Amino acid sequence: MLDADFDFLRAYLKERSGLSLSAEKRYLIDSRLGPVCRRFALTGVPDLVTKLRQGRDRALETAVVEAMTTNETFFFRDKTPFDIFKDTILPQMLSARAGKRKLRIWCAAASSGQEPYSLAMLLDEARTKFAGWQIEIVATDIAAEVLDKAKAGIYTQFEVQRGLPIQMLLKYFQQKGDSWHISPAIKSMVTFKQMNLIKDFSQLGHFDVIYCRNVLIYFDQPTKTDVLRRLSAALAPDGVLLLGAAETVIGLTDALAPHASQRGLYVASGAGRAGAGQPATDAGKTRVPVGGLRIAAGG
């Protein structure tokens, strides 16, 4: 691959997905775009670059971006963010939102759905406490292909064995042949939508809880700063943001600050919050309903 082709692809991917591809990651071009070349009957990366420069094949453009996007995920990945949700966030929201009895959650890099479905299962486990509440889980990702898998809610034996407790597997999934199908009740709790984090996402409205884990690590510093600024604006004033273990807001924004005791959890710092918007429970004209579920006791 010529240096000019690599430089073109770096700029192309940065513009369309925010991915910052360093020179050390050059090997990913061949390993991930090789299958794309074969799929579109191209002779190799130089031929692919020529087609991209022409800008006439939207399907090819989409396939390139999706192939270079990392979609690694599994149920209850890293465990701690879900323990925080169950033991810290939900009790706090149960008290803070008692008047409105509404809760909005956004998984901003949902991939094939394991993260939002994990949260949905935890909410179902706490359903008696949230009886009568209107709860929305919005799950977005840049890649249409993995979102299609997420919407289907069908997983392999290997996928359900990664992080999913056996009790939850038996309670919330049905085995059909070699695959496992998540229950319709859990699937109905999540609304999936294609969304590019480096683009405007204000139309989603405001949220009480945002999970945006293991995404910022692929961005350069200016892109991280921009995304964090807009994530902060999408949070209710007392909302919370969860990032991946290798991610932080420190040195990137003054609108968010680490939680006093929970690693990976961030709250509004009080600085830079002007124009951040209304609480998720009263998002005004900017809020667009994105589906939801009213949980009834015993239902």
PDB file of C-alpha atoms in Angstrom:
ATOM      1  CA  MET A   1       0.000   0.000   0.000  1.00  0.00           C
ATOM      2  CA  LEU A   2       1.371   3.388  -0.981  1.00  0.00           C
ATOM      3  CA  ASP A   3       1.813   6.077   1.668  1.00  0.00           C
ATOM      4  CA  ALA A   4      -0.584   8.267  -0.298  1.00  0.00           C
ATOM      5  CA  ASP A   5      -3.297   5.601  -0.091  1.00  0.00           C
ATOM      6  CA  PHE A   6      -2.771   5.192   3.651  1.00  0.00           C
ATOM      7  CA  ASP A   7      -2.888   8.952   4.213  1.00  0.00           C
ATOM      8  CA  PHE A   8      -6.105   9.172   2.205  1.00  0.00           C
ATOM      9  CA  LEU A   9      -7.728   6.405   4.241  1.00  0.00           C
ATOM     10  CA  ARG A  10      -6.625   7.978   7.529  1.00  0.00           C
ATOM     11  CA  ALA A  11      -8.221  11.283   6.568  1.00  0.00           C
ATOM     12  CA  TYR A  12     -11.285   9.533   5.138  1.00  0.00           C
ATOM     13  CA  LEU A  13     -11.944   7.550   8.310  1.00  0.00           C
ATOM     14  CA  LYS A  14     -11.255  10.513  10.584  1.00  0.00           C
ATOM     15  CA  GLU A  15     -13.791  12.655   8.755  1.00  0.00           C
ATOM     16  CA  ARG A  16     -16.526  10.028   8.691  1.00  0.00           C
ATOM     17  CA  SER A  17     -16.149   8.196  11.984  1.00  0.00           C
ATOM     18  CA  GLY A  18     -13.708  10.142  14.159  1.00  0.00           C
ATOM     19  CA  LEU A  19     -11.300   7.207  14.087  1.00  0.00           C
ATOM     20  CA  SER A  20      -7.740   8.386  14.563  1.00  0.00           C
ATOM     21  CA  LEU A  21      -5.576   5.787  12.837  1.00  0.00           C
ATOM     22  CA  SER A  22      -1.937   6.002  13.836  1.00  0.00           C
ATOM     23  CA  ALA A  23       0.932   4.769  11.678  1.00  0.00           C
ATOM     24  CA  GLU A  24       1.368   1.779  14.017  1.00  0.00           C
ATOM     25  CA  LYS A  25      -2.167   0.659  13.147  1.00  0.00           C
ATOM     26  CA  ARG A  26      -1.451   0.560   9.433  1.00  0.00           C
ATOM     27  CA  TYR A  27      -1.703  -3.232   9.452  1.00  0.00           C
ATOM     28  CA  LEU A  28      -5.433  -2.903  10.225  1.00  0.00           C
ATOM     29  CA  ILE A  29      -6.042  -1.539   6.747  1.00  0.00           C
ATOM     30  CA  ASP A  30      -5.152  -4.824   5.062  1.00  0.00           C
ATOM     31  CA  SER A  31      -6.696  -7.098   7.673  1.00  0.00           C
ATOM     32  CA  ARG A  32     -10.038  -5.299   7.874  1.00  0.00           C
ATOM     33  CA  LEU A  33     -10.428  -3.921   4.372  1.00  0.00           C
ATOM     34  CA  GLY A  34      -9.273  -7.070   2.601  1.00  0.00           C
ATOM     35  CA  PRO A  35     -12.714  -8.704   3.052  1.00  0.00           C
ATOM     36  CA  VAL A  36     -14.359  -5.486   1.826  1.00  0.00           C
ATOM     37  CA  CYS A  37     -12.259  -5.606  -1.328  1.00  0.00           C
ATOM     38  CA  ARG A  38     -13.307  -9.194  -1.997  1.00  0.00           C
ATOM     39  CA  ARG A  39     -16.954  -8.378  -1.304  1.00  0.00           C
ATOM     40  CA  PHE A  40     -16.937  -5.562  -3.874  1.00  0.00           C
ATOM     41  CA  ALA A  41     -14.743  -7.431  -6.383  1.00  0.00           C
ATOM     42  CA  LEU A  42     -11.824  -5.036  -6.008  1.00  0.00           C
ATOM     43  CA  THR A  43      -8.242  -6.090  -6.625  1.00  0.00           C
ATOM     44  CA  GLY A  44      -6.889  -4.594  -3.410  1.00  0.00           C
ATOM     45  CA  VAL A  45      -6.582  -1.481  -1.269  1.00  0.00           C
ATOM     46  CA  PRO A  46      -5.269   0.738  -4.122  1.00  0.00           C
ATOM     47  CA  ASP A  47      -8.325  -0.171  -6.192  1.00  0.00           C
ATOM     48  CA  LEU A  48     -10.565   0.501  -3.187  1.00  0.00           C
ATOM     49  CA  VAL A  49      -8.985   3.924  -2.651  1.00  0.00           C
ATOM     50  CA  THR A  50      -9.591   4.773  -6.300  1.00  0.00           C
ATOM     51  CA  LYS A  51     -13.277   3.926  -5.911  1.00  0.00           C
ATOM     52  CA  LEU A  52     -13.553   5.949  -2.702  1.00  0.00           C
ATOM     53  CA  ARG A  53     -11.944   8.956  -4.351  1.00  0.00           C
ATOM     54  CA  GLN A  54     -14.619   8.803  -7.044  1.00  0.00           C
ATOM     55  CA  GLY A  55     -17.305   9.039  -4.360  1.00  0.00           C
ATOM     56  CA  ARG A  56     -19.957   7.183  -6.344  1.00  0.00           C
ATOM     57  CA  ASP A  57     -20.543   4.036  -4.282  1.00  0.00           C
ATOM     58  CA  ARG A  58     -22.367   4.724  -1.024  1.00  0.00           C
ATOM     59  CA  ALA A  59     -22.503   1.036  -0.124  1.00  0.00           C
ATOM     60  CA  LEU A  60     -18.719   0.761  -0.425  1.00  0.00           C
ATOM     61  CA  GLU A  61     -18.206   3.905   1.637  1.00  0.00           C
ATOM     62  CA  THR A  62     -20.416   2.514   4.400  1.00  0.00           C
ATOM     63  CA  ALA A  63     -18.710  -0.885   4.307  1.00  0.00           C
ATOM     64  CA  VAL A  64     -15.258   0.702   4.706  1.00  0.00           C
ATOM     65  CA  VAL A  65     -16.265   2.724   7.761  1.00  0.00           C
ATOM     66  CA  GLU A  66     -18.075  -0.191   9.392  1.00  0.00           C
ATOM     67  CA  ALA A  67     -15.170  -2.571   8.736  1.00  0.00           C
ATOM     68  CA  MET A  68     -12.748  -0.224  10.490  1.00  0.00           C
ATOM     69  CA  THR A  69     -15.016   0.309  13.488  1.00  0.00           C
ATOM     70  CA  THR A  70     -14.295  -1.910  16.484  1.00  0.00           C
ATOM     71  CA  ASN A  71     -17.442  -3.727  17.631  1.00  0.00           C
ATOM     72  CA  GLU A  72     -16.058  -5.766  20.523  1.00  0.00           C
ATOM     73  CA  THR A  73     -18.697  -6.205  23.217  1.00  0.00           C
ATOM     74  CA  PHE A  74     -20.283  -8.797  25.478  1.00  0.00           C
ATOM     75  CA  PHE A  75     -22.943  -9.021  28.163  1.00  0.00           C
ATOM     76  CA  PHE A  76     -22.103  -7.189  31.403  1.00  0.00           C
ATOM     77  CA  ARG A  77     -18.710  -6.281  29.957  1.00  0.00           C
ATOM     78  CA  ASP A  78     -16.220  -5.289  32.687  1.00  0.00           C
ATOM     79  CA  LYS A  79     -18.935  -5.917  35.345  1.00  0.00           C
ATOM     80  CA  THR A  80     -18.178  -2.768  37.397  1.00  0.00           C
ATOM     81  CA  PRO A  81     -20.203  -0.341  35.231  1.00  0.00           C
ATOM     82  CA  PHE A  82     -23.230  -2.585  35.706  1.00  0.00           C
ATOM     83  CA  ASP A  83     -22.666  -2.919  39.448  1.00  0.00           C
ATOM     84  CA  ILE A  84     -22.569   0.889  39.576  1.00  0.00           C
ATOM     85  CA  PHE A  85     -25.828   1.021  37.629  1.00  0.00           C
ATOM     86  CA  LYS A  86     -27.539  -1.431  39.959  1.00  0.00           C
ATOM     87  CA  ASP A  87     -26.098  -0.302  43.301  1.00  0.00           C
ATOM     88  CA  THR A  88     -25.536   3.446  42.836  1.00  0.00           C
ATOM     89  CA  ILE A  89     -27.357   4.923  39.856  1.00  0.00           C
ATOM     90  CA  LEU A  90     -30.722   3.214  40.161  1.00  0.00           C
ATOM     91  CA  PRO A  91     -31.177   3.971  43.890  1.00  0.00           C
ATOM     92  CA  GLN A  92     -30.234   7.613  43.275  1.00  0.00           C
ATOM     93  CA  MET A  93     -32.601   7.941  40.323  1.00  0.00           C
ATOM     94  CA  LEU A  94     -35.378   6.185  42.233  1.00  0.00           C
ATOM     95  CA  SER A  95     -35.214   9.020  44.756  1.00  0.00           C
ATOM     96  CA  ALA A  96     -34.402  11.927  42.429  1.00  0.00           C
ATOM     97  CA  ARG A  97     -37.071  11.046  39.833  1.00  0.00           C
ATOM     98  CA  ALA A  98     -39.775   9.941  42.283  1.00  0.00           C
ATOM     99  CA  GLY A  99     -42.009  12.857  41.321  1.00  0.00           C
ATOM    100  CA  LYS A 100     -41.880  12.402  37.551  1.00  0.00           C
ATOM    101  CA  ARG A 101     -41.255   8.644  37.506  1.00  0.00           C
ATOM    102  CA  LYS A 102     -39.431   8.884  34.198  1.00  0.00           C
ATOM    103  CA  LEU A 103     -35.936   7.682  33.338  1.00  0.00           C
ATOM    104  CA  ARG A 104     -34.024   8.006  30.071  1.00  0.00           C
ATOM    105  CA  ILE A 105     -30.872   5.990  29.368  1.00  0.00           C
ATOM    106  CA  TRP A 106     -28.617   6.196  26.317  1.00  0.00           C
ATOM    107  CA  CYS A 107     -26.065   3.586  25.247  1.00  0.00           C
ATOM    108  CA  ALA A 108     -24.040   5.626  22.779  1.00  0.00           C
ATOM    109  CA  ALA A 109     -21.984   2.774  21.316  1.00  0.00           C
ATOM    110  CA  ALA A 110     -24.383  -0.146  21.465  1.00  0.00           C
ATOM    111  CA  SER A 111     -22.673  -2.388  18.895  1.00  0.00           C
ATOM    112  CA  SER A 112     -24.591  -5.696  18.708  1.00  0.00           C
ATOM    113  CA  GLY A 113     -26.766  -4.874  21.709  1.00  0.00           C
ATOM    114  CA  GLN A 114     -25.254  -6.654  24.683  1.00  0.00           C
ATOM    115  CA  GLU A 115     -24.758  -3.473  26.735  1.00  0.00           C
ATOM    116  CA  PRO A 116     -28.311  -2.050  26.466  1.00  0.00           C
ATOM    117  CA  TYR A 117     -29.829  -5.494  26.917  1.00  0.00           C
ATOM    118  CA  SER A 118     -27.702  -5.982  30.047  1.00  0.00           C
ATOM    119  CA  LEU A 119     -29.123  -2.738  31.454  1.00  0.00           C
ATOM    120  CA  ALA A 120     -32.636  -3.797  30.473  1.00  0.00           C
ATOM    121  CA  MET A 121     -32.245  -7.054  32.379  1.00  0.00           C
ATOM    122  CA  LEU A 122     -31.060  -5.193  35.486  1.00  0.00           C
ATOM    123  CA  LEU A 123     -34.062  -2.896  35.226  1.00  0.00           C
ATOM    124  CA  ASP A 124     -36.355  -5.874  34.927  1.00  0.00           C
ATOM    125  CA  GLU A 125     -34.771  -7.337  38.052  1.00  0.00           C
ATOM    126  CA  ALA A 126     -35.697  -4.089  39.855  1.00  0.00           C
ATOM    127  CA  ARG A 127     -39.128  -3.794  38.244  1.00  0.00           C
ATOM    128  CA  THR A 128     -41.101  -3.813  41.515  1.00  0.00           C
ATOM    129  CA  LYS A 129     -39.258  -0.679  42.662  1.00  0.00           C
ATOM    130  CA  PHE A 130     -39.935   1.043  39.335  1.00  0.00           C
ATOM    131  CA  ALA A 131     -43.558  -0.033  38.962  1.00  0.00           C
ATOM    132  CA  GLY A 132     -45.430   2.529  36.871  1.00  0.00           C
ATOM    133  CA  TRP A 133     -42.307   4.329  35.700  1.00  0.00           C
ATOM    134  CA  GLN A 134     -41.753   5.294  32.085  1.00  0.00           C
ATOM    135  CA  ILE A 135     -38.292   4.043  31.185  1.00  0.00           C
ATOM    136  CA  GLU A 136     -36.548   4.546  27.859  1.00  0.00           C
ATOM    137  CA  ILE A 137     -33.335   2.885  26.759  1.00  0.00           C
ATOM    138  CA  VAL A 138     -32.003   4.374  23.525  1.00  0.00           C
ATOM    139  CA  ALA A 139     -29.125   2.475  21.913  1.00  0.00           C
ATOM    140  CA  THR A 140     -27.130   3.906  19.022  1.00  0.00           C
ATOM    141  CA  ASP A 141     -24.167   2.900  16.912  1.00  0.00           C
ATOM    142  CA  ILE A 142     -22.499   4.078  13.721  1.00  0.00           C
ATOM    143  CA  ALA A 143     -22.630   0.623  12.105  1.00  0.00           C
ATOM    144  CA  ALA A 144     -25.917  -0.471  10.556  1.00  0.00           C
ATOM    145  CA  GLU A 145     -24.862  -4.116  10.297  1.00  0.00           C
ATOM    146  CA  VAL A 146     -24.284  -4.610  14.023  1.00  0.00           C
ATOM    147  CA  LEU A 147     -27.467  -2.681  14.812  1.00  0.00           C
ATOM    148  CA  ASP A 148     -29.418  -5.145  12.689  1.00  0.00           C
ATOM    149  CA  LYS A 149     -27.981  -7.939  14.830  1.00  0.00           C
ATOM    150  CA  ALA A 150     -28.847  -6.011  17.999  1.00  0.00           C
ATOM    151  CA  LYS A 151     -32.432  -5.486  16.890  1.00  0.00           C
ATOM    152  CA  ALA A 152     -32.796  -9.200  16.170  1.00  0.00           C
ATOM    153  CA  GLY A 153     -31.626 -10.092  19.686  1.00  0.00           C
ATOM    154  CA  ILE A 154     -30.213 -13.439  18.559  1.00  0.00           C
ATOM    155  CA  TYR A 155     -26.855 -14.605  19.900  1.00  0.00           C
ATOM    156  CA  THR A 156     -24.555 -17.583  19.566  1.00  0.00           C
ATOM    157  CA  GLN A 157     -23.621 -19.952  22.365  1.00  0.00           C
ATOM    158  CA  PHE A 158     -20.225 -18.261  22.544  1.00  0.00           C
ATOM    159  CA  GLU A 159     -21.807 -14.802  22.870  1.00  0.00           C
ATOM    160  CA  VAL A 160     -24.136 -15.729  25.722  1.00  0.00           C
ATOM    161  CA  GLN A 161     -21.313 -17.459  27.564  1.00  0.00           C
ATOM    162  CA  ARG A 162     -19.300 -14.205  27.666  1.00  0.00           C
ATOM    163  CA  GLY A 163     -20.303 -12.407  30.854  1.00  0.00           C
ATOM    164  CA  LEU A 164     -23.939 -13.477  31.063  1.00  0.00           C
ATOM    165  CA  PRO A 165     -24.835 -15.198  34.366  1.00  0.00           C
ATOM    166  CA  ILE A 166     -26.464 -18.578  33.823  1.00  0.00           C
ATOM    167  CA  GLN A 167     -29.515 -17.500  35.827  1.00  0.00           C
ATOM    168  CA  MET A 168     -30.134 -14.595  33.454  1.00  0.00           C
ATOM    169  CA  LEU A 169     -29.529 -16.774  30.411  1.00  0.00           C
ATOM    170  CA  LEU A 170     -32.234 -19.197  31.537  1.00  0.00           C
ATOM    171  CA  LYS A 171     -34.605 -16.416  32.602  1.00  0.00           C
ATOM    172  CA  TYR A 172     -34.319 -14.043  29.650  1.00  0.00           C
ATOM    173  CA  PHE A 173     -33.335 -16.203  26.667  1.00  0.00           C
ATOM    174  CA  GLN A 174     -34.857 -19.072  24.733  1.00  0.00           C
ATOM    175  CA  GLN A 175     -32.654 -21.546  22.920  1.00  0.00           C
ATOM    176  CA  LYS A 176     -33.601 -22.272  19.324  1.00  0.00           C
ATOM    177  CA  GLY A 177     -31.242 -24.671  17.634  1.00  0.00           C
ATOM    178  CA  ASP A 178     -27.695 -23.343  17.976  1.00  0.00           C
ATOM    179  CA  SER A 179     -28.762 -19.795  18.872  1.00  0.00           C
ATOM    180  CA  TRP A 180     -30.251 -17.983  21.848  1.00  0.00           C
ATOM    181  CA  HIS A 181     -33.103 -15.472  21.422  1.00  0.00           C
ATOM    182  CA  ILE A 182     -33.565 -12.732  23.988  1.00  0.00           C
ATOM    183  CA  SER A 183     -37.075 -12.476  25.401  1.00  0.00           C
ATOM    184  CA  PRO A 184     -39.516 -10.147  23.614  1.00  0.00           C
ATOM    185  CA  ALA A 185     -40.091  -8.270  26.888  1.00  0.00           C
ATOM    186  CA  ILE A 186     -36.419  -7.332  27.221  1.00  0.00           C
ATOM    187  CA  LYS A 187     -36.063  -6.626  23.505  1.00  0.00           C
ATOM    188  CA  SER A 188     -39.020  -4.233  23.630  1.00  0.00           C
ATOM    189  CA  MET A 189     -37.300  -2.137  26.296  1.00  0.00           C
ATOM    190  CA  VAL A 190     -34.593  -0.942  23.885  1.00  0.00           C
ATOM    191  CA  THR A 191     -34.937   1.354  20.874  1.00  0.00           C
ATOM    192  CA  PHE A 192     -32.046   1.098  18.403  1.00  0.00           C
ATOM    193  CA  LYS A 193     -31.023   3.934  16.109  1.00  0.00           C
ATOM    194  CA  GLN A 194     -28.061   4.542  13.805  1.00  0.00           C
ATOM    195  CA  MET A 195     -26.039   7.507  15.044  1.00  0.00           C
ATOM    196  CA  ASN A 196     -22.550   8.888  14.408  1.00  0.00           C
ATOM    197  CA  LEU A 197     -21.089  10.410  17.572  1.00  0.00           C
ATOM    198  CA  ILE A 198     -18.986  12.934  15.691  1.00  0.00           C
ATOM    199  CA  LYS A 199     -22.171  14.334  14.139  1.00  0.00           C
ATOM    200  CA  ASP A 200     -24.958  16.293  15.829  1.00  0.00           C
ATOM    201  CA  PHE A 201     -27.017  14.064  18.126  1.00  0.00           C
ATOM    202  CA  SER A 202     -29.031  16.775  19.895  1.00  0.00           C
ATOM    203  CA  GLN A 203     -32.231  15.442  18.306  1.00  0.00           C
ATOM    204  CA  LEU A 204     -32.102  12.530  20.733  1.00  0.00           C
ATOM    205  CA  GLY A 205     -33.011  14.875  23.570  1.00  0.00           C
ATOM    206  CA  HIS A 206     -31.685  14.680  27.113  1.00  0.00           C
ATOM    207  CA  PHE A 207     -30.815  11.727  29.314  1.00  0.00           C
ATOM    208  CA  ASP A 208     -30.454  10.831  32.969  1.00  0.00           C
ATOM    209  CA  VAL A 209     -27.803   8.197  32.287  1.00  0.00           C
ATOM    210  CA  ILE A 210     -25.387   7.909  29.363  1.00  0.00           C
ATOM    211  CA  TYR A 211     -23.100   4.954  28.712  1.00  0.00           C
ATOM    212  CA  CYS A 212     -20.349   5.848  26.231  1.00  0.00           C
ATOM    213  CA  ARG A 213     -17.708   3.239  26.893  1.00  0.00           C
ATOM    214  CA  ASN A 214     -14.598   2.328  24.918  1.00  0.00           C
ATOM    215  CA  VAL A 215     -15.255   4.820  22.138  1.00  0.00           C
ATOM    216  CA  LEU A 216     -13.198   7.884  23.037  1.00  0.00           C
ATOM    217  CA  ILE A 217     -10.011   5.811  22.994  1.00  0.00           C
ATOM    218  CA  TYR A 218     -10.231   5.754  19.185  1.00  0.00           C
ATOM    219  CA  PHE A 219     -10.491   9.545  18.831  1.00  0.00           C
ATOM    220  CA  ASP A 220      -7.821  12.237  18.870  1.00  0.00           C
ATOM    221  CA  GLN A 221      -7.908  14.868  21.608  1.00  0.00           C
ATOM    222  CA  PRO A 222      -9.904  17.563  19.765  1.00  0.00           C
ATOM    223  CA  THR A 223     -12.553  15.000  18.814  1.00  0.00           C
ATOM    224  CA  LYS A 224     -12.714  13.671  22.378  1.00  0.00           C
ATOM    225  CA  THR A 225     -13.200  17.204  23.667  1.00  0.00           C
ATOM    226  CA  ASP A 226     -15.962  17.920  21.182  1.00  0.00           C
ATOM    227  CA  VAL A 227     -17.828  14.669  21.865  1.00  0.00           C
ATOM    228  CA  LEU A 228     -17.586  15.124  25.636  1.00  0.00           C
ATOM    229  CA  ARG A 229     -18.879  18.684  25.348  1.00  0.00           C
ATOM    230  CA  ARG A 230     -21.935  17.489  23.469  1.00  0.00           C
ATOM    231  CA  LEU A 231     -22.456  14.485  25.761  1.00  0.00           C
ATOM    232  CA  SER A 232     -22.446  16.887  28.694  1.00  0.00           C
ATOM    233  CA  ALA A 233     -25.098  18.970  26.959  1.00  0.00           C
ATOM    234  CA  ALA A 234     -27.219  15.843  26.497  1.00  0.00           C
ATOM    235  CA  LEU A 235     -27.179  15.057  30.227  1.00  0.00           C
ATOM    236  CA  ALA A 236     -29.744  16.187  32.747  1.00  0.00           C
ATOM    237  CA  PRO A 237     -28.070  18.568  35.242  1.00  0.00           C
ATOM    238  CA  ASP A 238     -27.961  15.757  37.811  1.00  0.00           C
ATOM    239  CA  GLY A 239     -27.362  13.030  35.230  1.00  0.00           C
ATOM    240  CA  VAL A 240     -24.374  10.702  35.031  1.00  0.00           C
ATOM    241  CA  LEU A 241     -21.987   9.584  32.316  1.00  0.00           C
ATOM    242  CA  LEU A 242     -20.095   6.288  32.306  1.00  0.00           C
ATOM    243  CA  LEU A 243     -16.894   5.915  30.281  1.00  0.00           C
ATOM    244  CA  GLY A 244     -14.586   2.974  29.705  1.00  0.00           C
ATOM    245  CA  ALA A 245     -11.820   2.055  32.146  1.00  0.00           C
ATOM    246  CA  ALA A 246      -9.147   3.592  29.891  1.00  0.00           C
ATOM    247  CA  GLU A 247     -11.088   6.823  29.310  1.00  0.00           C
ATOM    248  CA  THR A 248     -11.393  10.048  31.286  1.00  0.00           C
ATOM    249  CA  VAL A 249     -12.705  13.597  31.054  1.00  0.00           C
ATOM    250  CA  ILE A 250      -9.693  15.020  32.870  1.00  0.00           C
ATOM    251  CA  GLY A 251      -7.827  17.485  30.694  1.00  0.00           C
ATOM    252  CA  LEU A 252     -10.563  17.386  28.062  1.00  0.00           C
ATOM    253  CA  THR A 253     -13.534  19.266  29.512  1.00  0.00           C
ATOM    254  CA  ASP A 254     -14.475  21.255  32.600  1.00  0.00           C
ATOM    255  CA  ALA A 255     -18.183  20.444  32.205  1.00  0.00           C
ATOM    256  CA  LEU A 256     -17.786  17.004  33.779  1.00  0.00           C
ATOM    257  CA  ALA A 257     -15.950  15.743  36.830  1.00  0.00           C
ATOM    258  CA  PRO A 258     -15.173  12.278  38.225  1.00  0.00           C
ATOM    259  CA  HIS A 259     -17.623  10.919  40.766  1.00  0.00           C
ATOM    260  CA  ALA A 260     -16.253  11.085  44.286  1.00  0.00           C
ATOM    261  CA  SER A 261     -16.188   7.328  44.831  1.00  0.00           C
ATOM    262  CA  GLN A 262     -17.075   5.476  41.625  1.00  0.00           C
ATOM    263  CA  ARG A 263     -14.350   5.055  39.021  1.00  0.00           C
ATOM    264  CA  GLY A 264     -15.544   5.565  35.467  1.00  0.00           C
ATOM    265  CA  LEU A 265     -18.602   7.548  36.576  1.00  0.00           C
ATOM    266  CA  TYR A 266     -18.785  11.273  35.785  1.00  0.00           C
ATOM    267  CA  VAL A 267     -21.148  14.027  36.863  1.00  0.00           C
ATOM    268  CA  ALA A 268     -21.663  17.668  35.996  1.00  0.00           C
ATOM    269  CA  SER A 269     -18.907  19.765  37.545  1.00  0.00           C
ATOM    270  CA  GLY A 270     -20.931  22.981  37.538  1.00  0.00           C
ATOM    271  CA  ALA A 271     -18.465  24.604  35.138  1.00  0.00           C
ATOM    272  CA  GLY A 272     -19.317  25.007  31.496  1.00  0.00           C
ATOM    273  CA  ARG A 273     -22.922  23.943  31.977  1.00  0.00           C
ATOM    274  CA  ALA A 274     -24.532  27.028  30.425  1.00  0.00           C
ATOM    275  CA  GLY A 275     -26.877  25.931  27.696  1.00  0.00           C
ATOM    276  CA  ALA A 276     -26.549  22.305  28.682  1.00  0.00           C
ATOM    277  CA  GLY A 277     -30.301  21.993  28.557  1.00  0.00           C
ATOM    278  CA  GLN A 278     -33.204  20.961  30.728  1.00  0.00           C
ATOM    279  CA  PRO A 279     -33.505  17.802  32.784  1.00  0.00           C
ATOM    280  CA  ALA A 280     -34.390  14.677  30.878  1.00  0.00           C
ATOM    281  CA  THR A 281     -37.743  14.708  32.631  1.00  0.00           C
ATOM    282  CA  ASP A 282     -38.616  18.061  31.031  1.00  0.00           C
ATOM    283  CA  ALA A 283     -36.647  18.360  27.828  1.00  0.00           C
ATOM    284  CA  GLY A 284     -39.056  20.794  26.200  1.00  0.00           C
ATOM    285  CA  LYS A 285     -39.204  21.303  22.459  1.00  0.00           C
ATOM    286  CA  THR A 286     -35.837  19.707  21.805  1.00  0.00           C
ATOM    287  CA  ARG A 287     -36.954  16.345  23.110  1.00  0.00           C
ATOM    288  CA  VAL A 288     -38.073  13.733  20.624  1.00  0.00           C
ATOM    289  CA  PRO A 289     -39.748  10.643  22.131  1.00  0.00           C
ATOM    290  CA  VAL A 290     -37.736   7.556  21.147  1.00  0.00           C
ATOM    291  CA  GLY A 291     -39.993   4.759  22.304  1.00  0.00           C
ATOM    292  CA  GLY A 292     -40.212   3.535  25.844  1.00  0.00           C
ATOM    293  CA  LEU A 293     -41.609   1.061  28.286  1.00  0.00           C
ATOM    294  CA  ARG A 294     -43.890   1.587  31.235  1.00  0.00           C
ATOM    295  CA  ILE A 295     -43.046  -1.051  33.810  1.00  0.00           C
ATOM    296  CA  ALA A 296     -45.970  -2.374  35.802  1.00  0.00           C
ATOM    297  CA  ALA A 297     -45.575  -4.454  38.917  1.00  0.00           C
ATOM    298  CA  GLY A 298     -45.698  -8.137  38.166  1.00  0.00           C
ATOM    299  CA  GLY A 299     -46.152  -7.560  34.415  1.00  0.00           C
TER     300      GLY A 299
END
